[in-house]
């Protein structure tokens, strides 16, 4: 049916407002993925196939664009190439974005060169962070920002840092507890999927920090290992990476929380760090990568069964391998 009628597509201009970021170097498939993931278009193919049918090649400028939910592929394309929909001095930071990518997003959404943003970020002591911080990681609050024309790199970063301080204050976090809260929240942000699971993931990690429940004290988070290798866009790791003691973020080797944040968490992850669910869980595995459904277990046997369920699902979905 798809071959005859074409890919699934919405009709019309859509409703509401969705801010979409196009990044430097994005090609048609990247943009099609972004539009579908944010609910702008009904399918990846709807937008991508439309691009392939166009005789001319569109050059999309990096930055933030105002679109809508449920747009037809043609409406979305028209909106992206209409300069009136490009939001000047606007930066969208999704939850879980790492600092290096935040710097890139600031540069793409403003007129500030990337090297200036990176240089400003290197002056960590000027932002009022906890004494343990050696970078801005974890303290760049994920949100949509619209900056005044001519803003400098330091002021743009300070806006994000101060917004994270505001989030912590609103959550009731004392200044003395900012560091450990952000470290745990950054881990939850990377590992959790569905909203309710944030609180269960928080409990799993806190249970693993309790010697009576988990003697080794090893969190065994692939997300921390991947962060330490520099592969910040994935959470899967290899056996060699999990055995590498030289990786200071390797929680398969080093007990306790990682030495620093591994992402920039939002309000939900912060709340989960402060208010974990009650439960005996020591393990979790996301067995359905389409829906994000996750199984939480308190015994090795239960966890092994959950892993088997995930592996069976993966066998049925080779596109994820």
Coordinates of C-alpha atoms in Angstrom, one line a residue:
X1 CA 0.0 0.0 0.0
X2 CA 2.9 2.3 0.8
X3 CA 4.4 1.8 -2.6
X4 CA 1.1 2.7 -4.3
X5 CA -0.2 5.5 -2.1
X6 CA 3.1 6.9 -0.8
X7 CA 4.3 7.4 2.8
X8 CA 2.0 8.4 5.6
X9 CA 1.6 12.2 5.7
X10 CA -0.4 14.8 7.5
X11 CA -2.5 17.4 5.7
X12 CA -2.4 21.1 6.1
X13 CA -0.3 23.6 8.2
X14 CA -0.5 21.8 11.5
X15 CA -1.3 23.4 14.9
X16 CA 0.5 24.9 17.8
X17 CA 4.2 25.7 17.8
X18 CA 7.3 23.5 17.7
X19 CA 10.8 24.9 17.7
X20 CA 13.1 22.8 15.6
X21 CA 16.9 23.1 15.5
X22 CA 18.8 22.4 12.3
X23 CA 22.5 21.8 13.0
X24 CA 25.5 22.6 10.9
X25 CA 26.1 19.8 8.4
X26 CA 22.6 18.3 8.7
X27 CA 21.5 16.7 5.4
X28 CA 18.0 15.8 4.3
X29 CA 17.8 12.5 6.2
X30 CA 18.9 14.2 9.4
X31 CA 16.2 16.9 9.1
X32 CA 13.6 14.2 8.2
X33 CA 14.5 12.4 11.4
X34 CA 14.3 15.5 13.5
X35 CA 10.9 16.6 12.1
X36 CA 9.4 13.2 12.7
X37 CA 10.9 12.8 16.2
X38 CA 9.4 16.2 17.2
X39 CA 5.9 15.4 15.9
X40 CA 6.1 17.9 13.0
X41 CA 5.7 15.3 10.2
X42 CA 3.8 12.0 10.4
X43 CA 6.7 9.9 9.1
X44 CA 10.4 10.1 8.1
X45 CA 9.6 9.0 4.6
X46 CA 7.0 11.7 4.1
X47 CA 9.6 14.5 4.3
X48 CA 12.6 12.6 2.9
X49 CA 10.7 11.3 -0.1
X50 CA 9.5 14.8 -0.9
X51 CA 13.1 16.1 -0.8
X52 CA 14.2 13.3 -3.2
X53 CA 11.4 14.3 -5.7
X54 CA 12.6 17.9 -5.8
X55 CA 14.7 18.7 -8.8
X56 CA 16.7 21.4 -6.9
X57 CA 18.7 20.8 -3.7
X58 CA 17.7 22.9 -0.8
X59 CA 20.4 24.2 1.5
X60 CA 19.1 24.5 5.0
X61 CA 20.8 27.0 7.3
X62 CA 21.6 26.0 10.8
X63 CA 19.5 27.6 13.5
X64 CA 16.1 27.5 15.2
X65 CA 12.9 27.4 13.1
X66 CA 9.3 27.9 14.2
X67 CA 7.1 25.1 12.8
X68 CA 3.9 23.3 14.0
X69 CA 2.7 19.9 15.1
X70 CA 1.1 17.7 12.4
X71 CA 2.3 19.5 9.3
X72 CA 2.2 18.0 5.8
X73 CA 5.7 17.3 4.5
X74 CA 5.2 20.1 1.9
X75 CA 4.1 22.6 4.5
X76 CA 7.1 21.7 6.7
X77 CA 9.5 22.2 3.7
X78 CA 7.9 25.5 2.8
X79 CA 8.3 26.7 6.4
X80 CA 11.9 25.7 6.6
X81 CA 12.9 27.6 3.4
X82 CA 10.9 30.7 4.4
X83 CA 13.3 33.1 6.1
X84 CA 10.4 34.5 8.2
X85 CA 10.3 31.2 10.2
X86 CA 14.0 31.3 11.2
X87 CA 14.2 32.5 14.8
X88 CA 17.2 34.8 15.2
X89 CA 19.3 34.5 18.4
X90 CA 17.3 31.4 19.5
X91 CA 18.8 28.3 20.9
X92 CA 17.0 25.0 21.8
X93 CA 18.8 22.8 24.3
X94 CA 17.1 19.4 24.7
X95 CA 17.3 17.5 28.0
X96 CA 20.4 15.3 28.2
X97 CA 22.5 17.3 25.8
X98 CA 26.2 17.3 26.8
X99 CA 28.1 20.5 27.2
X100 CA 30.1 20.2 24.0
X101 CA 26.9 20.0 22.0
X102 CA 25.4 22.9 23.9
X103 CA 28.4 25.1 22.8
X104 CA 27.7 24.1 19.2
X105 CA 24.0 24.9 19.5
X106 CA 24.8 28.3 20.9
X107 CA 27.0 29.1 18.0
X108 CA 24.4 27.8 15.5
X109 CA 21.6 29.8 17.0
X110 CA 23.4 33.1 17.5
X111 CA 26.2 35.0 15.8
X112 CA 28.8 33.9 18.4
X113 CA 31.7 31.9 16.9
X114 CA 32.1 28.5 18.4
X115 CA 35.7 29.1 19.5
X116 CA 34.5 32.1 21.6
X117 CA 31.8 30.0 23.3
X118 CA 34.4 27.3 24.1
X119 CA 36.9 29.9 25.4
X120 CA 34.2 31.4 27.7
X121 CA 33.2 28.0 28.9
X122 CA 36.8 27.2 29.9
X123 CA 36.7 29.9 32.5
X124 CA 34.7 27.7 34.8
X125 CA 35.5 29.6 38.0
X126 CA 33.7 32.7 36.7
X127 CA 30.2 31.0 36.8
X128 CA 29.8 30.3 40.5
X129 CA 29.6 26.5 40.1
X130 CA 30.3 24.1 43.0
X131 CA 34.0 23.7 43.8
X132 CA 34.0 20.2 42.4
X133 CA 33.2 21.4 38.9
X134 CA 35.9 21.4 36.3
X135 CA 33.6 22.1 33.3
X136 CA 30.1 23.5 32.9
X137 CA 28.7 20.0 32.3
X138 CA 25.4 19.5 34.1
X139 CA 24.8 23.2 34.8
X140 CA 23.5 24.3 31.4
X141 CA 19.8 24.1 31.9
X142 CA 17.9 22.5 28.9
X143 CA 15.4 25.0 27.5
X144 CA 14.6 27.3 24.6
X145 CA 16.6 30.6 24.9
X146 CA 16.2 33.8 22.9
X147 CA 19.1 36.1 23.4
X148 CA 19.4 39.8 22.7
X149 CA 21.4 40.8 19.6
X150 CA 25.1 41.3 20.4
X151 CA 25.1 39.1 23.5
X152 CA 28.6 37.7 24.4
X153 CA 29.5 34.1 24.9
X154 CA 30.0 34.4 28.6
X155 CA 26.7 36.1 29.1
X156 CA 24.9 33.5 27.0
X157 CA 26.4 30.6 29.1
X158 CA 25.7 32.5 32.3
X159 CA 22.1 32.7 31.4
X160 CA 21.9 28.9 31.1
X161 CA 23.9 28.3 34.3
X162 CA 21.7 30.7 36.3
X163 CA 18.6 29.0 34.9
X164 CA 20.0 25.7 36.3
X165 CA 20.6 27.3 39.6
X166 CA 17.0 28.6 39.5
X167 CA 15.7 25.0 38.8
X168 CA 17.7 23.6 41.7
X169 CA 16.5 26.3 44.1
X170 CA 12.9 25.7 43.0
X171 CA 13.3 22.0 43.7
X172 CA 14.5 22.8 47.2
X173 CA 18.2 21.8 46.7
X174 CA 20.6 23.5 49.1
X175 CA 23.7 25.0 47.6
X176 CA 25.8 22.5 49.4
X177 CA 23.9 19.7 47.7
X178 CA 23.9 21.1 44.1
X179 CA 26.8 19.0 43.0
X180 CA 25.7 15.5 44.1
X181 CA 22.1 16.3 42.9
X182 CA 23.3 17.3 39.4
X183 CA 25.6 14.3 39.1
X184 CA 22.8 11.9 39.9
X185 CA 20.2 13.7 37.8
X186 CA 22.5 13.8 34.8
X187 CA 22.8 10.0 35.0
X188 CA 19.1 9.5 35.4
X189 CA 18.6 11.9 32.4
X190 CA 20.7 9.7 30.2
X191 CA 19.5 6.3 31.4
X192 CA 15.7 6.8 31.8
X193 CA 13.1 6.8 29.0
X194 CA 9.5 7.0 30.0
X195 CA 8.5 9.7 32.5
X196 CA 7.5 7.4 35.4
X197 CA 10.7 5.4 34.9
X198 CA 12.9 8.3 35.9
X199 CA 11.9 7.8 39.5
X200 CA 12.6 4.0 39.3
X201 CA 15.9 4.5 37.6
X202 CA 16.8 6.9 40.4
X203 CA 16.0 4.2 43.0
X204 CA 18.0 1.6 41.2
X205 CA 21.2 3.7 41.4
X206 CA 20.5 4.7 45.0
X207 CA 20.0 1.1 45.9
X208 CA 23.3 0.3 44.3
X209 CA 25.0 2.9 46.5
X210 CA 23.6 1.0 49.6
X211 CA 26.2 -1.5 50.7
X212 CA 23.6 -3.7 52.4
X213 CA 21.8 -4.1 49.0
X214 CA 24.8 -4.0 46.6
X215 CA 28.1 -4.8 48.1
X216 CA 30.3 -3.7 45.3
X217 CA 29.0 -0.1 45.1
X218 CA 29.4 -0.2 41.3
X219 CA 26.6 1.6 39.5
X220 CA 27.6 -0.2 36.2
X221 CA 26.1 2.4 34.0
X222 CA 27.0 2.2 30.3
X223 CA 26.1 5.9 29.9
X224 CA 28.9 6.9 32.2
X225 CA 31.4 4.7 30.4
X226 CA 30.4 6.0 27.0
X227 CA 30.7 9.6 28.3
X228 CA 34.3 8.9 29.5
X229 CA 35.2 7.6 26.1
X230 CA 33.9 10.7 24.4
X231 CA 31.1 8.8 22.7
X232 CA 28.4 11.0 24.2
X233 CA 25.7 10.2 21.6
X234 CA 25.3 6.6 22.7
X235 CA 25.0 4.6 25.9
X236 CA 26.1 1.1 24.6
X237 CA 29.7 0.0 25.3
X238 CA 32.1 -2.8 24.5
X239 CA 33.6 -5.3 26.9
X240 CA 37.0 -3.6 26.6
X241 CA 35.5 -0.2 27.4
X242 CA 33.8 -1.6 30.5
X243 CA 37.1 -3.1 31.7
X244 CA 39.1 0.1 31.1
X245 CA 40.1 1.4 34.6
X246 CA 41.8 4.5 33.0
X247 CA 38.3 5.8 32.2
X248 CA 37.5 7.9 35.3
X249 CA 33.8 7.7 34.4
X250 CA 33.8 3.9 34.3
X251 CA 31.3 2.9 36.9
X252 CA 32.0 -0.8 36.2
X253 CA 35.4 -0.3 37.8
X254 CA 35.1 2.7 40.0
X255 CA 32.4 2.6 42.8
X256 CA 30.0 5.3 43.7
X257 CA 28.7 8.1 41.6
X258 CA 30.7 9.2 38.5
X259 CA 33.3 11.9 39.1
X260 CA 31.1 14.5 37.4
X261 CA 27.9 15.0 35.5
X262 CA 27.5 13.2 32.2
X263 CA 24.7 15.4 30.7
X264 CA 22.6 18.5 31.4
X265 CA 19.5 17.4 33.2
X266 CA 16.1 19.0 33.2
X267 CA 13.4 19.5 35.9
X268 CA 12.1 15.9 35.7
X269 CA 15.5 14.3 36.2
X270 CA 16.3 16.6 39.1
X271 CA 13.0 15.8 40.7
X272 CA 13.6 12.1 40.3
X273 CA 17.0 12.4 41.9
X274 CA 15.4 14.1 44.9
X275 CA 12.3 11.9 45.1
X276 CA 13.1 8.3 44.0
X277 CA 10.4 5.7 43.8
X278 CA 10.1 3.2 46.6
X279 CA 11.3 -0.3 45.5
X280 CA 13.9 -3.0 45.9
X281 CA 15.1 -2.8 42.2
X282 CA 18.7 -3.3 41.4
X283 CA 18.5 -3.8 37.7
X284 CA 16.6 -2.4 34.7
X285 CA 16.6 -3.0 31.0
X286 CA 14.7 -1.3 28.2
X287 CA 13.3 -4.2 26.3
X288 CA 11.3 -2.4 23.6
X289 CA 13.3 0.4 22.0
X290 CA 10.2 1.6 20.1
X291 CA 8.1 2.3 23.1
X292 CA 10.8 2.7 25.8
X293 CA 9.2 0.0 28.0
X294 CA 11.6 -0.9 30.7
X295 CA 11.6 -3.9 33.1
X296 CA 12.9 -3.3 36.6
X297 CA 14.2 -6.3 38.6
X298 CA 15.4 -7.0 42.1
X299 CA 17.2 -10.4 41.4
X300 CA 19.7 -11.6 38.9
X301 CA 17.3 -14.3 37.7
X302 CA 14.6 -11.7 37.0
X303 CA 17.1 -9.5 35.2
X304 CA 18.4 -12.3 33.1
X305 CA 14.8 -13.1 32.0
X306 CA 14.3 -9.4 31.1
X307 CA 17.5 -9.3 29.1
X308 CA 16.4 -12.4 27.2
X309 CA 13.2 -10.6 26.4
X310 CA 15.2 -7.6 25.1
X311 CA 17.5 -9.9 23.0
X312 CA 14.4 -11.6 21.5
X313 CA 13.0 -8.2 20.6
X314 CA 16.3 -7.2 19.0
X315 CA 16.3 -10.3 16.9
X316 CA 12.9 -9.2 15.5
X317 CA 14.1 -5.7 14.9
X318 CA 17.5 -5.9 13.0
X319 CA 17.2 -2.2 12.1
X320 CA 18.4 -1.4 15.7
X321 CA 21.5 -3.5 15.4

